[in-house]
XYZ file of C-alpha atoms in Angstrom:
596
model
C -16.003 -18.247 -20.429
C -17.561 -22.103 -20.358
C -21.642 -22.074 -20.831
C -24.004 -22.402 -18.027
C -24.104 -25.947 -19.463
C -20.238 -26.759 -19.671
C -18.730 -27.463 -15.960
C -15.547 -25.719 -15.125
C -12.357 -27.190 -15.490
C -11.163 -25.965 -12.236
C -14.068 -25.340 -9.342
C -13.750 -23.930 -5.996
C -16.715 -24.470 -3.681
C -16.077 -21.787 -0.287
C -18.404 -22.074 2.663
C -17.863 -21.016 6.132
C -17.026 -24.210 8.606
C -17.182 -21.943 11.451
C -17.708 -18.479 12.439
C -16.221 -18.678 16.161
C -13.043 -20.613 15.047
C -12.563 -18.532 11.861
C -12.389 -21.419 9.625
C -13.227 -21.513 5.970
C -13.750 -24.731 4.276
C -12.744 -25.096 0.814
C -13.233 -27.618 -1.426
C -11.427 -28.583 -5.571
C -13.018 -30.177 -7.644
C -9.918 -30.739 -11.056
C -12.083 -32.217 -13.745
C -9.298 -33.604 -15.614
C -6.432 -34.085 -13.667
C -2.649 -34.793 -14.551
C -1.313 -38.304 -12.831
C 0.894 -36.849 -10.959
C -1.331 -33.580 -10.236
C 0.767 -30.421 -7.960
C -1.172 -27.897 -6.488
C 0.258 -25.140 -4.232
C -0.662 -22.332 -2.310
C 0.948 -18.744 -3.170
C 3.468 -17.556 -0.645
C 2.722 -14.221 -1.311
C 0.043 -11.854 -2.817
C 0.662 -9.381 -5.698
C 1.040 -5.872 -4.540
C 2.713 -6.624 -1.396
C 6.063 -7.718 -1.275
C 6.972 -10.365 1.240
C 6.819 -14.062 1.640
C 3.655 -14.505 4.029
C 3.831 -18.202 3.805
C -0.417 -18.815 3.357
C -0.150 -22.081 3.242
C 0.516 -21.852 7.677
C -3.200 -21.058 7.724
C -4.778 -24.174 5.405
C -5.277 -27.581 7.346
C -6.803 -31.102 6.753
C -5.956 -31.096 3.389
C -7.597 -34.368 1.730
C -7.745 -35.870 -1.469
C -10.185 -38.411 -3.108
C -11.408 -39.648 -6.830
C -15.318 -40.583 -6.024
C -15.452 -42.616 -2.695
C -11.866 -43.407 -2.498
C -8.807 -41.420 -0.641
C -5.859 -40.617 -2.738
C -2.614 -40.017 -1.000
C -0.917 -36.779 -0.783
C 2.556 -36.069 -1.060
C 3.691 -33.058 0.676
C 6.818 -31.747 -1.503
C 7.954 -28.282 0.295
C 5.932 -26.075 2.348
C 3.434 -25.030 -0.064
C 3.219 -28.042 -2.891
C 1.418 -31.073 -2.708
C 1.113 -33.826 -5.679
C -1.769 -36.674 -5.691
C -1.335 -39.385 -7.823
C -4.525 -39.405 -9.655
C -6.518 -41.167 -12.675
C -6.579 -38.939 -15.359
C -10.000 -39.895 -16.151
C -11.991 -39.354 -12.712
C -12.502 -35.667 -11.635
C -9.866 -35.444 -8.404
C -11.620 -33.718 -5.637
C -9.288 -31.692 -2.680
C -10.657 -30.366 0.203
C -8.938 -28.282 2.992
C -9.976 -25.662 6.169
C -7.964 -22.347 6.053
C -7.827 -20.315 9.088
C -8.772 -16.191 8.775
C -8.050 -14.048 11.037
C -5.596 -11.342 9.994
C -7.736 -8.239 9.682
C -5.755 -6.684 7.008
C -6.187 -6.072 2.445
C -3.972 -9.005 2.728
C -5.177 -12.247 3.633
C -8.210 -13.534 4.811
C -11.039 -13.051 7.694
C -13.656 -14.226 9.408
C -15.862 -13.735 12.292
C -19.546 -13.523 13.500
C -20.043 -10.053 12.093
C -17.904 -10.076 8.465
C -15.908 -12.364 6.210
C -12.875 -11.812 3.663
C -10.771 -13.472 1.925
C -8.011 -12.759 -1.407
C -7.575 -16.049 -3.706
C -4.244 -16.304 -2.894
C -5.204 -17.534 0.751
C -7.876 -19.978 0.506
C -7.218 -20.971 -3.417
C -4.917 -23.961 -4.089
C -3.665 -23.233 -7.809
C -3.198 -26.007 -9.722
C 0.022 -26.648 -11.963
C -0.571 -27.008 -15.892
C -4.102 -25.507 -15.818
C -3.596 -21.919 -14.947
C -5.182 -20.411 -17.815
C -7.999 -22.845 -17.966
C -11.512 -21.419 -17.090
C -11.738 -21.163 -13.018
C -15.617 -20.894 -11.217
C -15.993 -20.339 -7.945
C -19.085 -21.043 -5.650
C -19.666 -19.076 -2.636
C -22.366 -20.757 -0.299
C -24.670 -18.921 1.634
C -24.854 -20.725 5.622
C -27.771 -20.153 7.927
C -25.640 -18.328 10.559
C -24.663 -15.519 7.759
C -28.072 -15.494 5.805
C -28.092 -11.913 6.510
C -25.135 -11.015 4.750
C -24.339 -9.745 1.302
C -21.573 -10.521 -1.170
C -19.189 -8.017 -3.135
C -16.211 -8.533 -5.204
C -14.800 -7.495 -8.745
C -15.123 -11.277 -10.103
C -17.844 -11.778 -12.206
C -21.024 -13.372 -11.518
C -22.468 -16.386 -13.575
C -25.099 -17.291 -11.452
C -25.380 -15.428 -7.925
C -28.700 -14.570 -5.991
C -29.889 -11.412 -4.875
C -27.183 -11.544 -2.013
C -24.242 -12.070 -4.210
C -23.887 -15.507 -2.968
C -23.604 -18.351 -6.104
C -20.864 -18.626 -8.846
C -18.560 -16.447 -10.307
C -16.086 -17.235 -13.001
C -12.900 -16.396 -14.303
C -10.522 -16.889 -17.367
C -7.780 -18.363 -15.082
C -5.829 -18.289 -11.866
C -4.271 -14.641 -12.246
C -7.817 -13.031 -12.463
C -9.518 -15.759 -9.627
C -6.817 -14.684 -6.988
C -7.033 -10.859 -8.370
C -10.589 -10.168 -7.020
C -10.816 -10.368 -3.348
C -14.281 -10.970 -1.631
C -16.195 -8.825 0.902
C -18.822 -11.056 3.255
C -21.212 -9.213 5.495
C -23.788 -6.260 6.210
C -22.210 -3.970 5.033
C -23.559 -0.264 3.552
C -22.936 0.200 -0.652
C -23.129 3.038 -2.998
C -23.179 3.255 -6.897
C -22.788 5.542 -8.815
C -20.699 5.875 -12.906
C -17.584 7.399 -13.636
C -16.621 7.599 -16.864
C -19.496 6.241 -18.333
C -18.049 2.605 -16.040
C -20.860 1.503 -13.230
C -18.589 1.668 -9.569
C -19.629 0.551 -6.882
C -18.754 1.538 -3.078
C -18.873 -1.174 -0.039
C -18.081 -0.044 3.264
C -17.759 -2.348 6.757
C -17.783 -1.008 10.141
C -18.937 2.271 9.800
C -20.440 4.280 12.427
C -23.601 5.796 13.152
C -21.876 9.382 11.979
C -20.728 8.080 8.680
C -21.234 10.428 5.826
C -21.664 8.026 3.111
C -23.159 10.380 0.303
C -19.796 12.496 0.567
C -17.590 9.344 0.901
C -19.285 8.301 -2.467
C -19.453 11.756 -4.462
C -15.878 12.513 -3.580
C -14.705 9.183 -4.632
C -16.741 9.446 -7.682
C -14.662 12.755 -8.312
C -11.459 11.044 -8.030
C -12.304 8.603 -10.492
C -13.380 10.937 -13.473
C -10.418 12.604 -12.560
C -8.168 9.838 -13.295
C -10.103 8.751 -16.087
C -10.036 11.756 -18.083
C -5.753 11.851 -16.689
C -5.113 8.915 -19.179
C -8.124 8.405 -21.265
C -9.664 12.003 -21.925
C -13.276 11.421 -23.210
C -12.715 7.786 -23.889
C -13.778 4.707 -21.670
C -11.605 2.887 -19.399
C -10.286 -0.810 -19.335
C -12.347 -2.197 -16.727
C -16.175 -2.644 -17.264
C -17.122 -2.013 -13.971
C -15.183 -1.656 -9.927
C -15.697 -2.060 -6.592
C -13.842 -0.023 -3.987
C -14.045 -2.610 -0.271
C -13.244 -0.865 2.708
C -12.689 -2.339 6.200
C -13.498 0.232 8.610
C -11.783 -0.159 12.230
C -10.592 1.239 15.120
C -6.646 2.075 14.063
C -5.781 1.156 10.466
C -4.770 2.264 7.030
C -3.741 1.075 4.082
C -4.537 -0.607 0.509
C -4.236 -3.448 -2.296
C -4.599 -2.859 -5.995
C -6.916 -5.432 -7.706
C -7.442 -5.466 -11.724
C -10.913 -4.260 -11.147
C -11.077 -3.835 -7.444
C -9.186 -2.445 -4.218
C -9.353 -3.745 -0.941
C -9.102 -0.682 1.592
C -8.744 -0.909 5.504
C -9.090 2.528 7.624
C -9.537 4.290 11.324
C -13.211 5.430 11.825
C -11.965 8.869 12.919
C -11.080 9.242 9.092
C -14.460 9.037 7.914
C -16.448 11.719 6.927
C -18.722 12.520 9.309
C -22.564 13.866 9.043
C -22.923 17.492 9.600
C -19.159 18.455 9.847
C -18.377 20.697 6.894
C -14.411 20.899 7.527
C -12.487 18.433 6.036
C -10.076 16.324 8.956
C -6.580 15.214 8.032
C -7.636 11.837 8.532
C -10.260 11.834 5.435
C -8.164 14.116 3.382
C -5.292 10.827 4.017
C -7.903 8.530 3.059
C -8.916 10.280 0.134
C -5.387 9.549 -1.466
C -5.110 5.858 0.202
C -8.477 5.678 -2.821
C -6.664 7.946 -5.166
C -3.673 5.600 -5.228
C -4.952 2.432 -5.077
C -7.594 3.249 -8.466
C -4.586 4.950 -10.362
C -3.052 1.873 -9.768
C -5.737 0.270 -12.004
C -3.768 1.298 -14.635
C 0.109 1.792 -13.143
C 1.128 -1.689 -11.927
C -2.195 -3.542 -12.590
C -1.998 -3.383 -16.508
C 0.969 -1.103 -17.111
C 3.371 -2.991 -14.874
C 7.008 -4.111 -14.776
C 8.200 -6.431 -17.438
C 8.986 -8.850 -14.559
C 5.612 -8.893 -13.817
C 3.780 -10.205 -17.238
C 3.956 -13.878 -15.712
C 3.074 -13.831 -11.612
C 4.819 -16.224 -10.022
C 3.441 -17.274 -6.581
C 6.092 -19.842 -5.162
C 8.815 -17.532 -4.376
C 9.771 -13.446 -4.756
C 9.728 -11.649 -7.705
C 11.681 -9.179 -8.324
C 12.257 -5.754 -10.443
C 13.733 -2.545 -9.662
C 10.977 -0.201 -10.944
C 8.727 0.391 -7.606
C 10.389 3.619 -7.641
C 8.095 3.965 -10.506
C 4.737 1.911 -10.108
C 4.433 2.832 -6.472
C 6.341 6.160 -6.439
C 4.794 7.536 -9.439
C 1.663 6.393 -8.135
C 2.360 8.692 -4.575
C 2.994 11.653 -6.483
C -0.341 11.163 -8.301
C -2.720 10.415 -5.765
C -2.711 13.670 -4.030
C -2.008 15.370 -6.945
C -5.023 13.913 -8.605
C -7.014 14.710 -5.214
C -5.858 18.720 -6.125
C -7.001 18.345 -9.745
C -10.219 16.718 -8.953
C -11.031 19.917 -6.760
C -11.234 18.056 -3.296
C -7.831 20.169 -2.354
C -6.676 23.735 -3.134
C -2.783 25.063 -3.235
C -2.155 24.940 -0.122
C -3.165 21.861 1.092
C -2.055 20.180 -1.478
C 1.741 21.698 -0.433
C 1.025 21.132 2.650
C 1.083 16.970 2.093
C 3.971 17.550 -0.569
C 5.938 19.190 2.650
C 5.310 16.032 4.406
C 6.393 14.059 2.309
C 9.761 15.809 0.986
C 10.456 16.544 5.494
C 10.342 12.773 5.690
C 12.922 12.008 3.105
C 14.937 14.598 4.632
C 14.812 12.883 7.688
C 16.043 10.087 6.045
C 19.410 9.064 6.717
C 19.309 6.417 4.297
C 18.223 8.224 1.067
C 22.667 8.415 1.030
C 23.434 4.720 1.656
C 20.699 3.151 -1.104
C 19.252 3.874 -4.191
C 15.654 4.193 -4.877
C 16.313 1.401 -7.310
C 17.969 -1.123 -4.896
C 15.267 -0.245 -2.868
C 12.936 -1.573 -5.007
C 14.858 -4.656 -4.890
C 15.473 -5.301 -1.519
C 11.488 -4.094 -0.779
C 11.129 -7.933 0.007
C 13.482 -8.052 2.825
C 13.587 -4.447 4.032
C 10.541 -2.170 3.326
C 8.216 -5.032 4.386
C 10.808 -5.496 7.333
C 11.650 -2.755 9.182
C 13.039 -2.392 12.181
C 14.841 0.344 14.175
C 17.175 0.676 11.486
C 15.210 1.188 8.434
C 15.880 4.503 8.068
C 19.803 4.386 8.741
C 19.812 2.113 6.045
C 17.573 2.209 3.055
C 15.039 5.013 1.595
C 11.172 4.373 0.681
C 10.584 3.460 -3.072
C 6.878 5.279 -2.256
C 8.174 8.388 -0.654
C 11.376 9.370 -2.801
C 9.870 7.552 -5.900
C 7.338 10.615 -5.696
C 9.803 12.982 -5.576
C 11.686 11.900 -8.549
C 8.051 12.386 -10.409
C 7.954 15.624 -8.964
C 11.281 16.566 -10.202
C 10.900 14.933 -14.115
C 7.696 16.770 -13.827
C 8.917 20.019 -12.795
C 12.261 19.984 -15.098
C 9.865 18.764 -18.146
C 7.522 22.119 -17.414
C 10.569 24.381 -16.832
C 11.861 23.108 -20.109
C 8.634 23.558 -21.947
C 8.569 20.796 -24.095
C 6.204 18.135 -22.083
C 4.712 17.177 -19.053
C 4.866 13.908 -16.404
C 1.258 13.998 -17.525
C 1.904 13.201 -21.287
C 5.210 11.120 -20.399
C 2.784 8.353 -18.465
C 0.239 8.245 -21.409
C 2.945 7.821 -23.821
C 4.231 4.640 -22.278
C 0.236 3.753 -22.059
C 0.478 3.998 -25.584
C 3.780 2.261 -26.249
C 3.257 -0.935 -24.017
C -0.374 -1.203 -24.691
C -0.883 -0.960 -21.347
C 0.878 -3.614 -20.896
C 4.553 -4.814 -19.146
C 7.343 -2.213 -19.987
C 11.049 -2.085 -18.585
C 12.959 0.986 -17.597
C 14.588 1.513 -21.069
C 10.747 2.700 -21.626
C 10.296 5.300 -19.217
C 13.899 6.519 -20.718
C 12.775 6.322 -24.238
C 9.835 8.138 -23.922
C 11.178 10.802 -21.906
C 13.758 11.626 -24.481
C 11.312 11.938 -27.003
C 8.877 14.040 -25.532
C 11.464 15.844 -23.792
C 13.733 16.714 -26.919
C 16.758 15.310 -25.173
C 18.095 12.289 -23.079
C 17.002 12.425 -19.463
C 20.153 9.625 -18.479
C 21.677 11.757 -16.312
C 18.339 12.513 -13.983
C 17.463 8.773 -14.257
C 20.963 7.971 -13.055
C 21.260 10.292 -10.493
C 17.734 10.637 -8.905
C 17.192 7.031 -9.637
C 20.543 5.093 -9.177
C 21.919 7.399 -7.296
C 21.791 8.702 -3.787
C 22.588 12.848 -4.246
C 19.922 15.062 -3.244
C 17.053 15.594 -5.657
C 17.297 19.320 -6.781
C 13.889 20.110 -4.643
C 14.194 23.578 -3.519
C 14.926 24.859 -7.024
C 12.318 23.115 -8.903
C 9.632 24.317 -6.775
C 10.825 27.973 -6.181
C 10.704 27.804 -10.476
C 7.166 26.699 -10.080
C 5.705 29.226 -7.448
C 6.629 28.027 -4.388
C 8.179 29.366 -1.914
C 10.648 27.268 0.105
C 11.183 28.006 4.080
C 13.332 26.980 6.871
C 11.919 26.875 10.114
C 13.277 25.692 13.007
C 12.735 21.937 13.380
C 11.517 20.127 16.657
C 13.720 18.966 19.227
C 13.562 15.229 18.424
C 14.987 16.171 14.630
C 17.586 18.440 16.515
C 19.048 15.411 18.532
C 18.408 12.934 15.439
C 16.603 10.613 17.025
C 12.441 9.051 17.226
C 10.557 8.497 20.692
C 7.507 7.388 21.468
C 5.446 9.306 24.616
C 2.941 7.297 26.707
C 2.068 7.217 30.437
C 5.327 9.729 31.459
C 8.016 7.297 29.860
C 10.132 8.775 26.777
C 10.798 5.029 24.700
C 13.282 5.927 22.122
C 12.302 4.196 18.931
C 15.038 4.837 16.174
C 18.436 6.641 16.427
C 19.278 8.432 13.576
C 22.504 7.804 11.587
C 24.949 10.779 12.386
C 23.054 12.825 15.255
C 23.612 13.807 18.633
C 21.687 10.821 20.185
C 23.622 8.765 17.985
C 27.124 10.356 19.256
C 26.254 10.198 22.747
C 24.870 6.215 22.433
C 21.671 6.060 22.979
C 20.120 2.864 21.258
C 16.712 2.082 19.928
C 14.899 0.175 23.251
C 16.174 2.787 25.634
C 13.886 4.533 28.210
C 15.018 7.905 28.817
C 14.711 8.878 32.264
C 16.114 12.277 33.116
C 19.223 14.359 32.645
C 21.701 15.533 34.751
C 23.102 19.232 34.199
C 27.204 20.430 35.101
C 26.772 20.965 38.963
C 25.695 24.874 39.984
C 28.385 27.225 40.954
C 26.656 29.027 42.958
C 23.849 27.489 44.502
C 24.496 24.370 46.639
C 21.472 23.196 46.986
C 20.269 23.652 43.092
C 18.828 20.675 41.372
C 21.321 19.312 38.628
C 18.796 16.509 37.506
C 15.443 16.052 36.113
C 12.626 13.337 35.392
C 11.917 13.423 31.632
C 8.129 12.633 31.328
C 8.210 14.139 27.895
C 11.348 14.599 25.396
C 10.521 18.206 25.000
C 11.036 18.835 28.872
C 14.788 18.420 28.216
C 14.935 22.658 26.732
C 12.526 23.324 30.106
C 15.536 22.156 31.703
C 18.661 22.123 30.623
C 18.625 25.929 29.880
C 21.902 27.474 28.700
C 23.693 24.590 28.934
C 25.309 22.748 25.628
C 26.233 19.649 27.464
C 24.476 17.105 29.775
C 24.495 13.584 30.734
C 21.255 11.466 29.440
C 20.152 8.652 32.637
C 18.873 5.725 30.288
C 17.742 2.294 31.264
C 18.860 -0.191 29.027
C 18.380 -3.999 30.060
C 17.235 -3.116 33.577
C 20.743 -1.198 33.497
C 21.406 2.812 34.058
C 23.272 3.836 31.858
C 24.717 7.699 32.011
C 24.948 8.966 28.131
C 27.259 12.581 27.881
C 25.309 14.205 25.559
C 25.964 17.362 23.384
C 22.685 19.610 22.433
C 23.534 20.354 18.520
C 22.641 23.718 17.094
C 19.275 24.345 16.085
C 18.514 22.691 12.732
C 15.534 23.285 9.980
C 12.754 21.821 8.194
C 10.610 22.890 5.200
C 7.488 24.617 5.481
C 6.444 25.404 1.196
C 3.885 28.130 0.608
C 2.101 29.529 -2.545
C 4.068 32.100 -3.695
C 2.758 32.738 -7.306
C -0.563 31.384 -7.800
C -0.673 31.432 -11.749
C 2.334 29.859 -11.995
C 1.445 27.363 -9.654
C -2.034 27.005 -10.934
C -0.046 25.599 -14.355
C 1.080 22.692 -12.568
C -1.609 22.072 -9.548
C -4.736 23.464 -10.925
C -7.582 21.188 -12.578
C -7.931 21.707 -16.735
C -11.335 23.468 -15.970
C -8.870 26.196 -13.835
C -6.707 27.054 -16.319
């Protein structure tokens, strides 16, 4: 880090330029620029695979050594070069537009700012590990508000607002910022000071639970890879958006930025636990265990960011799959879920793989390829055509977990701190997860990895869990399963959403974008005047009345055209319902240390 004396090489001065337009205004100041000095904008943010182009958002870029303009050359749609004097500090200045309410990008409004480096940052080529400050001005209309962020502070006021510094571009644009009046909690995990920050909240927000239970998940996770010993990061801030209809989550070195519904708070005086908390719970389980799974321990790919263009590896199957099968896992062990409920989200998630059609057409691998153009893409055919590196990924923990146990040798538990330990929690390649397994398995683990992994069979589910005491059911799934296809309900209008590959809906041609009126039933015999169509106003009114009868004609409007679709109603199929079945058994896998 410079002294208080030394100025930074690179300096970023961030001030709002207006509240009701949603306009930051940034300024660079490169002390010693190159002559011909490129600076660029990433096109994407680490964590979240796609191209989001940033750069769309920044305007009125200008250049200028002291009093005098230097021209800009635009190169391509995120690089600019200034021909500059090498011995005059060249100063940039820009606007960048926030509004995209998301862990993403950036925000601003009357009532709360955000922003990630990677949107309002220009990075500047040849002096990415040079020391980086950034100064965060206050403004009259937001003198009310409060600053919190992971970066750390060099010389901030009691609001937060001043300069923070960092070692170089990767750990600027790692620590996203949190503007506003906003409610905090502290408290220490691990003997590390955390601190909570949550925006929106309402009046019925429970904020000591929010803050004890996340302070549970964290020792949890701490003592999963460290035991009794301290963490890597010297101190993190959980920042969560609160809104009407949200969820999800970015992993930052020493910070996450979190976005939820209100209904998933915890709410004052309500002892039960909702579905929605008990889903937000993991969103903060997953994103801290990612503190050490894809933040430090991370893909070998991955131990250089580069921020003009994808990256790719092949191992999200592991750093985000490994990651699902430990959040709610790590929610059981930390004593915020028993047996059940903790089967009862492992249901979920193995029913939506087997609802999958595409877990047979792609690999978990390839689809940690292609997450750039299809999991951040989808579309009605998404689940035709590949499978979720987050959703199968977990199973494939659950099964090297499960066959490790069985086998008695190891655990998924000791396999993950192994390759802590072997990669100094550093960038590691697949060849390490295969290495280690072998070792603390007693034998090579290349045929799971190649099946489970490269393959697209059917993970060996039912077995693994009956071995571990739980019992697997098959009940009779819901109607929309049955046909093999997705609708959404509103206002008495069926909209079908996805057609599953292989199903009935699929046979009889129905197509994502349909509206599914009514059906029409094999004229009566011997009533004349018995109805022999019906108005659908919900899909489940199709059984109310189609009766007996195997086959019927679907009315569909396609294109402002009605279309009749023969249809044949398939024999009842099944889902998975798991249960407890042997407790001690299952308390060897599921239950925390102090348990068993």
């Amino acid at each position: 880090m410079p002294s208080k004396t030394a100025p930074p090489a690179i300096h970023y001065r961030v001030e709002v330029a207006s509240l009701q337009a949603h306009l930051f205004q940034v300024t660079l100041t490169i002390a010693r620029p190159a002559p011909q000095q490129r600076v660029s904008l990433p096109v994407w943010i680490p964590g979240s695979y796609l191209v989001r182009e940033f750069s769309r958002h920044l305007q009125q870029l200008q250049a200028r050594q002291g009093k005098a303009a230097v021209p800009l050359q635009q190169l391509d749609k995120n690089t600019w070069q200034a021909e500059a004097d090498p011995a005059r500090p060249l100063v940039l200045s820009c606007q960048v537009y926030a509004f995209d309410n998301s862990v993403r990008t950036a925000w601003l409004d009357a009532t709360r700012g955000f922003f990630n480096g990677t949107s309002l940052c220009l990075r500047v080529h040849g002096q990415e590990d040079v020391p980086h400050a950034l100064d965060l001005v206050s403004h009259k209309a937001i003198a009310h508000w409060r600053v919190a962020t992971g970066l750390p502070a060099r010389d901030v006021n009691a609001a937060g607002f001043g300069t923070y510094a960092a070692s170089g571009y990767d750990e600027l644009v790692d620590c996203p910022f949190e503007l506003g009046d906003f409610w905090q909690g502290q408290f220490k995990a691990g003997g590390v000071p955390h601190r909570l920050v949550v925006a929106g909240a309402p009046a019925s927000f429970d904020s000591a639970r929010l803050l004890e239970d996340t302070r549970k998940i964290c020792e949890a996770e701490i003592r999963f890879w460290h035991g009794t010993a301290k963490p890597p990061h010297k101190s993190y801030v959980f920042l969560l958006n609160v809104v009407d209809d949200n969820y999800g989550g970015l992993e930052h070195r020493n910070s996450t930025a979190l976005i939820c519904g209100r209904r998933d708070l915890p709410r004052l005086g309500e002892a039960k636990t909702p579905e929605g908390y008990t889903t937000l719970l993991g969103l903060i389980s997953h994103e801290y265990f990612h503190t050490w799974n894809v933040k430090r321990l991370r893909p070998a790919e991955f131990a250089r960011y580069h921020y003009d263009a994808e990256q790719y590896t092949r191992l999200l199957w592991f750093f985000e799959g490994f990651t699902s099968y430990y959040d709610d896992l790590l929610l059981r062990r930390a004593g915020l879920l028993d047996n059940a409920g903790y089967l009862k989200l492992l249901n979920k998630g193995i029913n939506q793989l087997l609802q999958t059609p595409g877990r047979s057409v792609q690999s978990v691998a390839d689809a940690s390829l292609d997450a750039w153009v299809k999991y951040y893409r989808q579309d009605e055919n998404t689940t035709n055509a590949t499978v979720s590196y987050y959703g199968k990924g977990a199973l494939v923990a659950l099964c090297l977990d499960l066959t490790l146990r069985r086998e008695g040798r190891s655990t998924l538990d000791n396999v993950m701190r192994a390759l802590w330990q072997r990669s100094s929690g550093g960038p590691m390649a697949e060849a390490d997860v295969a290495a280690v397994l072998a070792e603390l398995g007693g034998r090579s683990f290349a045929p799971e990895l190649a099946a489970w992994v490269h393959g697209t069979g059917e993970l060996p589910l039912q077995e693994l869990l009956q071995a571990h005491g739980v019992a697997v059911h098959h009940d009779p799934a819901q109607l929309a399963q049955r046909l093999g296809l997705r609708v959404a309900e509103a206002n008495g209008s069926v909209q079908v959403k996805v057609v599953l590959r292989g199903g009935a809906a699929e046979a009889a041609g129905l197509a994502a974008g349909d509206e599914w009126l009514g059906i029409e039933l094999p004229a009566a015999k011997s009533a004349k005047n018995a109805a022999t169509g019906w108005r659908l106003t919900k899909l489940d009114d199709l059984l109310l009345y189609a009766g007996t009868a195997t086959q019927l004609t679907a009315l569909v409007a396609r294109d402002r055209r009605l279309l009749r679709l023969p249809l044949a109603l398939p024999a009842a199929s099944t889902t998975w319902r798991l249960a407890v079945q042997d407790t001690p058994a299952l308390d060897t896998w599921l239950a925390p240390a102090a348990m068993r």
